[in-house]
Amino acid sequence: MKYISTRGQTAPKTFSEVLLMGLAPDGGLMMPEEYPAVSETMLERWRGLSYADLAFEVIRLFATDIPDADLREIINKSYTAEAFGSDDITPVRSLKDGIKIQGLSNGPTLAFKDMAMQFLGNAFEYVLERENRSLNILGATSGDTGSAAEYAMRGKRGIHVFMLSPEGRMSPFQRAQMYSLQDENIVNIAVRGMFDDCQDIIKAVQSDARFKEQYQIGTVNSINFGRIAAQIAYYFAGYFRATENNRETVSFCVPSGNFGNVCAGHIAKQMGLPIRRLIVATNENDVLDQFFKTGAYRPRTTEHTYVTSSPSMDISKASNFERFIFDLTGRDTDQIQALWAEVASGKGFDLHFKLDEIRKEYGFVSAKSTHADRLATIRAVYQDGDGLIDPHTADGVKAARELREPGETVVCLETALPAKFEDTIREALGSSVAVPRPAKLDGLESLPQKVITAPNNAETVKTVIREKLA
């Protein structure tokens, strides 16, 4: 399988090349030339496989340049009971009202990002060793990508991580997870701005071809298709655990910020997984909700992006959205370039004439959740005896309850464990409710922290990279 850019100006690449590349040289995102088709026979054979075996079957369809034996070893190292707490890896449970929650947050950093990052860390190490190369990863996080990437990459041979985060915008737990790491190959940079500013810096650095080549810059953000490939696997796992046979359909509800998580679901559906609908849940930063309701895509500026109690979704420019629009336009690279020129100009674009196709062919619908909504949902789930859920998962449950149709099986993707957002949980339930966390993370916030504070400026970030690698 080869990969092409959504902008059409990059030569086809292999999976390993895409893994180390990040943003395409033409500014687009890399996509498979065509999606692999999954047959009913394959689904029948895959049902009942362990998570690692299922992930191997799915990811090998995309990583065709990596020998099966090597890929299986990478995956077996990535998805272990030791890392994820049990052999289930992604258990599915039901709430009292029948909404199902797929647990994706049992990894080292208690967030769904671990599902892709554990694979990505081992895949990076394999490819770099095979090619005798090193890689300097430049990433951005709104809360969970950073720690998941750093825990997956710490101590890896030939890898440095430079992680941007918006100064003061994450929870104390999220900051402590990242900034307390003292590994020499981990560098945290707090940018005076929002997540979208951090993301813009990454794109600016990635677009500097000379700097990117000289310093071997890659990325772990979801613009890296390696992450998307790993995430596709847990849609198959969720489907199998929520159904009894392959004649059933399932809808997935996905709390959405950068659109990478639900983009993986979109690809799984295009491959042939029996997904009925993809429910996009947003918080107050509802640019995606507005698109799926009206067809108008109007990204907001930093000044008009809200700081909310589900901070990992405080994003107004969803990078992976371009991947879906690429498919929606029939993979018309000229149209993608024109549409994103409109985005760059601040105007955005309007595809209202595509709404019927978006809903019927691709199955997308959406709903918005507010601070009051997520507090009420956390409270309702807890009072029903269904335990604690984090604010982002609460946004998903709220959307699922609002949009679920009679007889529809809805699986809501969990995004993090409640321990990462104690303040919001206590606001919803009161200070007497215990918010459990793994014993190894007790006292996390009191550990010494190491972080560089920087202005919202790509040149400053380049200087930090130069000095670190000098």
Short mmCIF file of C-alpha atoms in Angstrom, two decimals:
data_model
loop_
_atom_site.label_atom_id
_atom_site.label_comp_id
_atom_site.label_asym_id
_atom_site.label_seq_id
_atom_site.Cartn_x
_atom_site.Cartn_y
_atom_site.Cartn_z
CA MET A 1 0.00 0.00 0.00
CA LYS A 2 1.15 3.51 -0.86
CA TYR A 3 0.15 6.83 0.69
CA ILE A 4 -0.71 10.09 -1.04
CA SER A 5 -1.18 13.67 0.15
CA THR A 6 -4.55 15.39 0.37
CA ARG A 7 -2.92 18.30 -1.51
CA GLY A 8 -1.71 16.11 -4.39
CA GLN A 9 1.86 17.42 -4.67
CA THR A 10 3.77 14.66 -2.84
CA ALA A 11 5.03 11.44 -4.43
CA PRO A 12 3.44 8.23 -3.08
CA LYS A 13 5.12 6.97 0.10
CA THR A 14 5.31 3.75 2.12
CA PHE A 15 3.87 3.35 5.61
CA SER A 16 7.35 3.59 7.16
CA GLU A 17 8.08 6.80 5.25
CA VAL A 18 4.75 8.30 6.31
CA LEU A 19 5.41 7.24 9.90
CA LEU A 20 8.52 9.42 10.08
CA MET A 21 7.18 12.23 7.91
CA GLY A 22 4.28 13.87 9.75
CA LEU A 23 2.87 16.68 7.61
CA ALA A 24 3.38 16.14 3.87
CA PRO A 25 5.89 18.45 2.13
CA ASP A 26 3.01 20.10 0.23
CA GLY A 27 1.23 20.93 3.49
CA GLY A 28 -1.34 18.15 3.19
CA LEU A 29 -2.02 15.01 5.19
CA MET A 30 -1.00 11.55 4.04
CA MET A 31 -3.76 9.07 3.24
CA PRO A 32 -3.88 5.52 1.83
CA GLU A 33 -4.29 5.51 -1.95
CA GLU A 34 -7.35 3.37 -1.26
CA TYR A 35 -8.86 1.83 1.84
CA PRO A 36 -8.42 -1.92 2.33
CA ALA A 37 -11.74 -3.77 2.16
CA VAL A 38 -12.78 -6.00 5.05
CA SER A 39 -14.98 -8.94 4.06
CA GLU A 40 -17.63 -10.72 6.12
CA THR A 41 -15.31 -13.74 6.20
CA MET A 42 -12.53 -11.62 7.71
CA LEU A 43 -14.88 -10.19 10.33
CA GLU A 44 -15.99 -13.71 11.23
CA ARG A 45 -12.37 -14.82 11.59
CA TRP A 46 -11.39 -11.80 13.67
CA ARG A 47 -14.25 -12.03 16.17
CA GLY A 48 -12.89 -13.47 19.41
CA LEU A 49 -9.25 -12.60 18.76
CA SER A 50 -7.19 -11.06 21.56
CA TYR A 51 -6.69 -7.31 21.24
CA ALA A 52 -3.07 -7.69 20.12
CA ASP A 53 -3.99 -10.28 17.49
CA LEU A 54 -6.86 -8.12 16.22
CA ALA A 55 -4.65 -5.02 16.09
CA PHE A 56 -2.12 -7.00 14.07
CA GLU A 57 -4.75 -8.05 11.53
CA VAL A 58 -6.00 -4.47 11.11
CA ILE A 59 -2.70 -2.59 11.13
CA ARG A 60 -0.98 -5.04 8.75
CA LEU A 61 -3.46 -3.90 6.07
CA PHE A 62 -1.87 -0.45 6.28
CA ALA A 63 1.75 -1.25 7.21
CA THR A 64 2.41 -3.47 4.22
CA ASP A 65 6.12 -2.60 4.02
CA ILE A 66 6.83 -4.03 7.50
CA PRO A 67 7.28 -7.83 7.55
CA ASP A 68 4.50 -9.62 9.44
CA ALA A 69 6.86 -11.14 11.98
CA ASP A 70 8.34 -7.73 12.82
CA LEU A 71 4.93 -6.04 12.96
CA ARG A 72 3.57 -8.71 15.27
CA GLU A 73 6.52 -8.18 17.62
CA ILE A 74 5.92 -4.40 17.63
CA ILE A 75 2.23 -4.91 18.44
CA ASN A 76 2.83 -7.57 21.08
CA LYS A 77 5.21 -5.15 22.85
CA SER A 78 2.62 -2.36 22.62
CA TYR A 79 -0.58 -4.00 23.92
CA THR A 80 0.20 -5.85 27.11
CA ALA A 81 -1.70 -6.47 30.33
CA GLU A 82 1.21 -4.82 32.15
CA ALA A 83 0.73 -1.56 30.22
CA PHE A 84 -3.09 -1.57 30.11
CA GLY A 85 -4.04 -3.27 33.37
CA SER A 86 -5.72 -6.36 31.94
CA ASP A 87 -5.81 -8.66 28.91
CA ASP A 88 -9.02 -6.94 27.73
CA ILE A 89 -7.05 -3.75 26.83
CA THR A 90 -10.32 -2.00 25.73
CA PRO A 91 -13.21 -3.40 27.85
CA VAL A 92 -16.79 -2.40 26.99
CA ARG A 93 -19.39 -1.78 29.72
CA SER A 94 -23.05 -0.74 29.64
CA LEU A 95 -24.71 2.14 31.48
CA LYS A 96 -28.18 1.65 32.96
CA ASP A 97 -29.82 3.20 29.89
CA GLY A 98 -27.99 0.87 27.51
CA ILE A 99 -25.35 3.29 26.24
CA LYS A 100 -22.07 1.40 26.09
CA ILE A 101 -18.67 2.83 27.00
CA GLN A 102 -15.48 1.44 25.49
CA GLY A 103 -12.64 1.82 27.98
CA LEU A 104 -9.65 3.23 26.12
CA SER A 105 -7.92 4.89 29.06
CA ASN A 106 -6.27 2.08 30.99
CA GLY A 107 -2.78 2.75 29.64
CA PRO A 108 0.22 4.43 31.30
CA THR A 109 -1.17 8.00 31.15
CA LEU A 110 -4.87 7.20 31.72
CA ALA A 111 -6.01 8.56 28.33
CA PHE A 112 -7.10 7.05 25.01
CA LYS A 113 -4.00 8.51 23.35
CA ASP A 114 -2.01 5.62 24.86
CA MET A 115 -3.77 3.25 22.46
CA ALA A 116 -1.92 4.78 19.52
CA MET A 117 1.19 6.10 21.24
CA GLN A 118 2.32 2.76 22.64
CA PHE A 119 2.28 1.38 19.10
CA LEU A 120 3.85 4.50 17.62
CA GLY A 121 6.77 4.49 20.07
CA ASN A 122 7.69 0.91 19.26
CA ALA A 123 7.12 1.40 15.52
CA PHE A 124 9.35 4.50 15.50
CA GLU A 125 12.12 2.65 17.29
CA TYR A 126 11.89 -0.27 14.84
CA VAL A 127 11.99 1.87 11.68
CA LEU A 128 14.76 4.16 12.98
CA GLU A 129 16.95 1.22 13.95
CA ARG A 130 16.32 -0.49 10.61
CA GLU A 131 17.30 2.65 8.71
CA ASN A 132 20.05 3.76 11.10
CA ARG A 133 18.35 7.13 11.61
CA SER A 134 17.32 9.40 14.44
CA LEU A 135 14.12 11.43 14.80
CA ASN A 136 13.23 14.65 16.59
CA ILE A 137 9.52 14.67 17.30
CA LEU A 138 7.72 17.99 17.45
CA GLY A 139 4.24 17.63 18.90
CA ALA A 140 1.41 19.71 20.30
CA THR A 141 -1.06 18.76 23.00
CA SER A 142 -4.28 20.11 24.40
CA GLY A 143 -3.89 17.79 27.36
CA ASP A 144 -3.43 14.08 26.71
CA THR A 145 -1.35 13.60 23.54
CA GLY A 146 1.70 15.09 25.23
CA SER A 147 1.95 12.78 28.18
CA ALA A 148 0.97 9.72 26.12
CA ALA A 149 3.71 10.53 23.58
CA GLU A 150 6.33 11.28 26.21
CA TYR A 151 5.67 8.11 28.20
CA ALA A 152 5.79 6.09 24.98
CA MET A 153 9.02 7.73 23.73
CA ARG A 154 11.00 8.23 26.94
CA GLY A 155 14.32 6.42 26.73
CA LYS A 156 13.74 5.30 23.12
CA ARG A 157 16.92 5.07 21.07
CA GLY A 158 17.42 7.84 18.52
CA ILE A 159 14.36 9.86 19.56
CA HIS A 160 13.96 13.31 21.11
CA VAL A 161 10.51 14.77 21.90
CA PHE A 162 9.74 18.49 21.84
CA MET A 163 6.17 18.88 23.09
CA LEU A 164 4.24 22.15 22.87
CA SER A 165 1.31 22.83 25.20
CA PRO A 166 -0.80 25.95 25.86
CA GLU A 167 0.48 27.62 29.01
CA GLY A 168 -1.95 27.25 31.94
CA ARG A 169 -4.69 25.59 29.86
CA MET A 170 -4.40 21.98 31.04
CA SER A 171 -5.48 20.41 34.32
CA PRO A 172 -2.87 20.27 37.13
CA PHE A 173 -2.73 16.47 36.69
CA GLN A 174 -2.10 16.77 32.93
CA ARG A 175 0.67 19.33 33.44
CA ALA A 176 2.31 17.25 36.15
CA GLN A 177 2.27 14.11 34.02
CA MET A 178 4.30 15.89 31.36
CA TYR A 179 6.43 18.40 33.18
CA SER A 180 7.57 16.01 35.93
CA LEU A 181 9.44 13.83 33.44
CA GLN A 182 13.16 14.36 33.79
CA ASP A 183 14.35 12.22 30.85
CA GLU A 184 17.00 13.93 28.74
CA ASN A 185 15.18 13.14 25.49
CA ILE A 186 11.96 14.88 26.63
CA VAL A 187 11.59 18.68 26.27
CA ASN A 188 8.35 20.42 27.29
CA ILE A 189 7.58 23.88 25.89
CA ALA A 190 4.62 25.87 27.29
CA VAL A 191 3.43 28.33 24.63
CA ARG A 192 1.68 31.55 25.61
CA GLY A 193 -1.50 30.87 23.66
CA MET A 194 -4.08 28.19 22.91
CA PHE A 195 -3.71 24.69 21.46
CA ASP A 196 -4.48 25.97 17.98
CA ASP A 197 -1.45 28.28 18.29
CA CYS A 198 0.74 25.30 19.20
CA GLN A 199 -0.64 23.43 16.20
CA ASP A 200 0.09 26.39 13.92
CA ILE A 201 3.69 26.46 15.15
CA ILE A 202 4.09 22.78 14.27
CA LYS A 203 2.74 23.39 10.77
CA ALA A 204 5.07 26.37 10.32
CA VAL A 205 8.11 24.32 11.39
CA GLN A 206 7.02 21.33 9.29
CA SER A 207 6.63 23.65 6.30
CA ASP A 208 10.25 24.82 6.59
CA ALA A 209 11.67 22.04 4.41
CA ARG A 210 15.31 22.94 5.07
CA PHE A 211 14.92 23.02 8.87
CA LYS A 212 12.79 19.86 8.85
CA GLU A 213 15.43 17.94 6.89
CA GLN A 214 18.40 19.30 8.84
CA TYR A 215 16.90 18.43 12.22
CA GLN A 216 14.96 15.33 11.11
CA ILE A 217 11.63 16.65 12.39
CA GLY A 218 8.68 14.25 12.71
CA THR A 219 5.45 14.34 14.66
CA VAL A 220 3.25 12.22 16.91
CA ASN A 221 0.16 14.37 16.49
CA SER A 222 -2.76 12.75 14.75
CA ILE A 223 -1.60 14.28 11.47
CA ASN A 224 0.71 11.21 11.56
CA PHE A 225 -1.22 8.41 9.85
CA GLY A 226 0.54 5.83 12.03
CA ARG A 227 -1.64 7.03 14.90
CA ILE A 228 -4.80 6.81 12.83
CA ALA A 229 -3.97 3.23 11.79
CA ALA A 230 -3.55 2.17 15.41
CA GLN A 231 -6.84 3.84 16.38
CA ILE A 232 -8.78 2.06 13.63
CA ALA A 233 -8.06 -1.21 15.44
CA TYR A 234 -10.07 -0.31 18.55
CA TYR A 235 -13.19 0.40 16.50
CA PHE A 236 -13.10 -3.22 15.39
CA ALA A 237 -12.57 -4.32 19.00
CA GLY A 238 -15.46 -2.14 20.20
CA TYR A 239 -17.75 -3.50 17.50
CA PHE A 240 -17.01 -7.12 18.35
CA ARG A 241 -17.51 -6.54 22.09
CA ALA A 242 -20.79 -4.68 21.60
CA THR A 243 -22.38 -7.24 19.26
CA GLU A 244 -23.09 -10.94 19.13
CA ASN A 245 -22.78 -11.40 15.38
CA ASN A 246 -21.66 -9.54 12.27
CA ARG A 247 -25.22 -8.88 11.07
CA GLU A 248 -25.61 -6.19 13.73
CA THR A 249 -24.67 -2.55 13.31
CA VAL A 250 -23.17 -0.22 15.91
CA SER A 251 -22.93 3.56 16.14
CA PHE A 252 -19.93 5.17 17.80
CA CYS A 253 -20.11 8.44 19.73
CA VAL A 254 -16.76 10.22 19.82
CA PRO A 255 -15.78 13.28 21.90
CA SER A 256 -13.97 15.32 19.28
CA GLY A 257 -11.28 17.99 19.22
CA ASN A 258 -8.73 17.46 16.46
CA PHE A 259 -10.94 14.95 14.58
CA GLY A 260 -8.30 12.20 14.62
CA ASN A 261 -10.27 9.80 16.82
CA VAL A 262 -13.49 9.95 14.81
CA CYS A 263 -11.50 10.02 11.54
CA ALA A 264 -10.27 6.53 12.44
CA GLY A 265 -13.91 5.50 12.83
CA HIS A 266 -14.73 7.00 9.45
CA ILE A 267 -11.98 4.91 7.85
CA ALA A 268 -13.13 1.76 9.68
CA LYS A 269 -16.63 2.34 8.26
CA GLN A 270 -15.23 2.82 4.74
CA MET A 271 -13.32 -0.45 5.14
CA GLY A 272 -16.58 -2.31 5.73
CA LEU A 273 -16.99 -2.43 9.52
CA PRO A 274 -20.79 -2.36 10.11
CA ILE A 275 -20.92 1.14 11.60
CA ARG A 276 -24.34 2.76 11.30
CA ARG A 277 -23.54 6.29 12.44
CA LEU A 278 -20.61 8.34 13.76
CA ILE A 279 -21.79 10.80 16.40
CA VAL A 280 -19.41 13.73 16.82
CA ALA A 281 -19.59 15.28 20.31
CA THR A 282 -18.10 18.74 20.81
CA ASN A 283 -17.85 21.07 23.78
CA GLU A 284 -18.43 24.84 23.61
CA ASN A 285 -15.84 24.97 20.82
CA ASP A 286 -18.48 23.71 18.43
CA VAL A 287 -16.97 24.38 14.99
CA LEU A 288 -17.41 20.72 14.00
CA ASP A 289 -20.95 20.58 15.38
CA GLN A 290 -21.83 23.60 13.28
CA PHE A 291 -20.37 21.92 10.18
CA PHE A 292 -22.29 18.68 10.60
CA LYS A 293 -25.51 20.62 11.25
CA THR A 294 -25.17 23.27 8.52
CA GLY A 295 -22.33 22.30 6.16
CA ALA A 296 -20.45 25.51 7.01
CA TYR A 297 -16.88 25.15 8.30
CA ARG A 298 -15.79 28.34 10.07
CA PRO A 299 -12.69 27.79 12.25
CA ARG A 300 -12.29 30.35 15.02
CA THR A 301 -9.30 32.41 16.01
CA THR A 302 -7.47 31.88 19.28
CA GLU A 303 -9.32 34.84 20.79
CA HIS A 304 -12.65 33.14 20.06
CA THR A 305 -11.70 29.68 21.33
CA TYR A 306 -13.21 28.96 24.73
CA VAL A 307 -11.33 27.59 27.73
CA THR A 308 -13.59 24.83 29.07
CA SER A 309 -13.78 22.04 31.62
CA SER A 310 -13.12 19.49 28.86
CA PRO A 311 -9.79 21.09 27.88
CA SER A 312 -8.53 18.41 25.50
CA MET A 313 -11.35 19.45 23.15
CA ASP A 314 -10.58 23.19 23.27
CA ILE A 315 -9.72 23.22 19.58
CA SER A 316 -11.20 25.35 16.81
CA LYS A 317 -9.09 24.14 13.87
CA ALA A 318 -9.30 20.36 13.61
CA SER A 319 -6.29 19.15 11.62
CA ASN A 320 -7.70 15.77 10.65
CA PHE A 321 -10.91 17.25 9.29
CA GLU A 322 -9.08 17.68 5.98
CA ARG A 323 -8.88 13.89 5.69
CA PHE A 324 -12.66 13.54 5.78
CA ILE A 325 -13.23 16.43 3.36
CA PHE A 326 -10.70 14.77 1.03
CA ASP A 327 -13.00 11.74 0.85
CA LEU A 328 -16.16 13.86 0.72
CA THR A 329 -14.89 15.74 -2.36
CA GLY A 330 -14.04 12.52 -4.18
CA ARG A 331 -10.36 12.97 -3.34
CA ASP A 332 -10.15 16.10 -5.48
CA THR A 333 -6.77 17.55 -4.48
CA ASP A 334 -7.37 20.81 -6.38
CA GLN A 335 -10.58 21.36 -4.46
CA ILE A 336 -8.85 20.59 -1.16
CA GLN A 337 -6.19 23.19 -1.91
CA ALA A 338 -8.88 25.73 -2.76
CA LEU A 339 -10.97 24.98 0.34
CA TRP A 340 -8.00 25.21 2.69
CA ALA A 341 -6.90 28.44 1.05
CA GLU A 342 -10.30 29.75 2.15
CA VAL A 343 -9.64 28.43 5.66
CA ALA A 344 -6.22 30.12 5.72
CA SER A 345 -7.84 33.40 4.66
CA GLY A 346 -10.15 33.22 7.67
CA LYS A 347 -13.32 32.74 5.62
CA GLY A 348 -13.79 29.00 5.89
CA PHE A 349 -16.11 27.25 3.43
CA ASP A 350 -19.68 26.03 2.97
CA LEU A 351 -20.61 22.53 1.77
CA HIS A 352 -24.30 22.58 2.75
CA PHE A 353 -25.14 20.88 -0.56
CA LYS A 354 -23.22 17.84 0.71
CA LEU A 355 -25.21 17.42 3.94
CA ASP A 356 -27.38 14.59 2.64
CA GLU A 357 -24.28 12.64 1.57
CA ILE A 358 -22.52 13.41 4.86
CA ARG A 359 -25.41 11.96 6.84
CA LYS A 360 -26.60 9.09 4.67
CA GLU A 361 -23.43 7.80 3.03
CA TYR A 362 -20.90 8.67 5.72
CA GLY A 363 -23.23 8.49 8.74
CA PHE A 364 -22.09 11.68 10.49
CA VAL A 365 -24.29 13.54 12.98
CA SER A 366 -23.28 15.77 15.90
CA ALA A 367 -24.23 17.40 19.18
CA LYS A 368 -22.76 20.01 21.49
CA SER A 369 -22.21 19.80 25.25
CA THR A 370 -21.66 22.68 27.68
CA HIS A 371 -20.12 22.89 31.15
CA ALA A 372 -23.56 22.55 32.73
CA ASP A 373 -24.30 19.55 30.49
CA ARG A 374 -21.14 17.70 31.43
CA LEU A 375 -21.62 18.31 35.15
CA ALA A 376 -25.20 17.03 34.89
CA THR A 377 -24.07 13.97 32.91
CA ILE A 378 -21.27 13.12 35.35
CA ARG A 379 -23.79 13.44 38.18
CA ALA A 380 -26.49 11.36 36.46
CA VAL A 381 -24.12 8.52 35.56
CA TYR A 382 -22.75 8.43 39.11
CA GLN A 383 -26.19 8.53 40.72
CA ASP A 384 -27.32 5.67 38.48
CA GLY A 385 -24.58 3.54 40.03
CA ASP A 386 -22.54 3.50 36.82
CA GLY A 387 -19.39 4.96 38.38
CA LEU A 388 -17.31 7.98 37.42
CA ILE A 389 -16.67 9.34 33.95
CA ASP A 390 -14.34 12.17 32.97
CA PRO A 391 -15.64 15.47 31.48
CA HIS A 392 -14.79 14.60 27.86
CA THR A 393 -16.49 11.21 28.07
CA ALA A 394 -19.43 13.03 29.66
CA ASP A 395 -19.66 15.21 26.55
CA GLY A 396 -19.88 12.00 24.54
CA VAL A 397 -22.53 10.40 26.76
CA LYS A 398 -24.61 13.58 26.61
CA ALA A 399 -24.48 13.56 22.81
CA ALA A 400 -25.24 9.82 22.64
CA ARG A 401 -28.30 10.22 24.87
CA GLU A 402 -29.52 13.17 22.84
CA LEU A 403 -29.17 11.55 19.41
CA ARG A 404 -29.67 7.81 19.99
CA GLU A 405 -32.50 6.38 17.92
CA PRO A 406 -34.82 3.50 18.98
CA GLY A 407 -33.05 0.16 18.76
CA GLU A 408 -29.67 1.75 18.02
CA THR A 409 -26.60 0.35 19.78
CA VAL A 410 -24.31 3.25 20.67
CA VAL A 411 -20.75 2.82 21.92
CA CYS A 412 -19.27 5.95 23.45
CA LEU A 413 -15.49 6.12 23.32
CA GLU A 414 -13.96 6.92 26.70
CA THR A 415 -11.21 9.51 26.43
CA ALA A 416 -9.61 9.61 29.89
CA LEU A 417 -9.99 8.46 33.47
CA PRO A 418 -11.65 10.86 35.96
CA ALA A 419 -8.43 11.15 38.02
CA LYS A 420 -7.06 13.54 35.39
CA PHE A 421 -9.86 16.04 36.10
CA GLU A 422 -10.53 15.89 39.83
CA ASP A 423 -11.65 19.52 40.12
CA THR A 424 -14.50 19.07 37.64
CA ILE A 425 -15.54 15.73 39.15
CA ARG A 426 -15.72 17.33 42.60
CA GLU A 427 -17.66 20.28 41.19
CA ALA A 428 -20.22 17.82 39.83
CA LEU A 429 -20.39 15.46 42.80
CA GLY A 430 -19.07 17.29 45.83
CA SER A 431 -15.76 17.11 47.65
CA SER A 432 -16.66 13.99 49.62
CA VAL A 433 -16.58 11.73 46.56
CA ALA A 434 -13.30 9.86 46.19
CA VAL A 435 -11.69 10.13 42.75
CA PRO A 436 -9.42 7.08 42.53
CA ARG A 437 -6.07 7.09 40.78
CA PRO A 438 -3.40 4.40 40.37
CA ALA A 439 -1.14 4.21 43.42
CA LYS A 440 1.93 4.90 41.28
CA LEU A 441 0.51 8.36 40.50
CA ASP A 442 -0.09 9.45 44.09
CA GLY A 443 1.69 12.74 44.76
CA LEU A 444 2.23 13.36 41.05
CA GLU A 445 1.44 17.07 41.28
CA SER A 446 4.10 17.62 43.99
CA LEU A 447 6.97 16.29 41.88
CA PRO A 448 9.55 18.77 40.51
CA GLN A 449 8.55 20.06 37.07
CA LYS A 450 10.75 20.97 34.10
CA VAL A 451 9.30 23.17 31.36
CA ILE A 452 10.40 25.97 29.03
CA THR A 453 7.95 28.88 28.63
CA ALA A 454 7.97 30.46 25.17
CA PRO A 455 6.07 33.11 23.19
CA ASN A 456 3.67 32.12 20.43
CA ASN A 457 6.40 32.11 17.81
CA ALA A 458 7.75 29.35 15.53
CA GLU A 459 11.25 30.85 15.38
CA THR A 460 11.58 30.66 19.16
CA VAL A 461 10.66 26.98 19.08
CA LYS A 462 13.24 26.37 16.34
CA THR A 463 15.86 28.02 18.55
CA VAL A 464 14.98 25.70 21.46
CA ILE A 465 15.39 22.69 19.13
CA ARG A 466 18.72 23.95 17.77
CA GLU A 467 20.13 24.55 21.24
CA LYS A 468 18.99 21.19 22.57
CA LEU A 469 20.50 19.29 19.65
CA ALA A 470 23.72 21.33 19.42
#
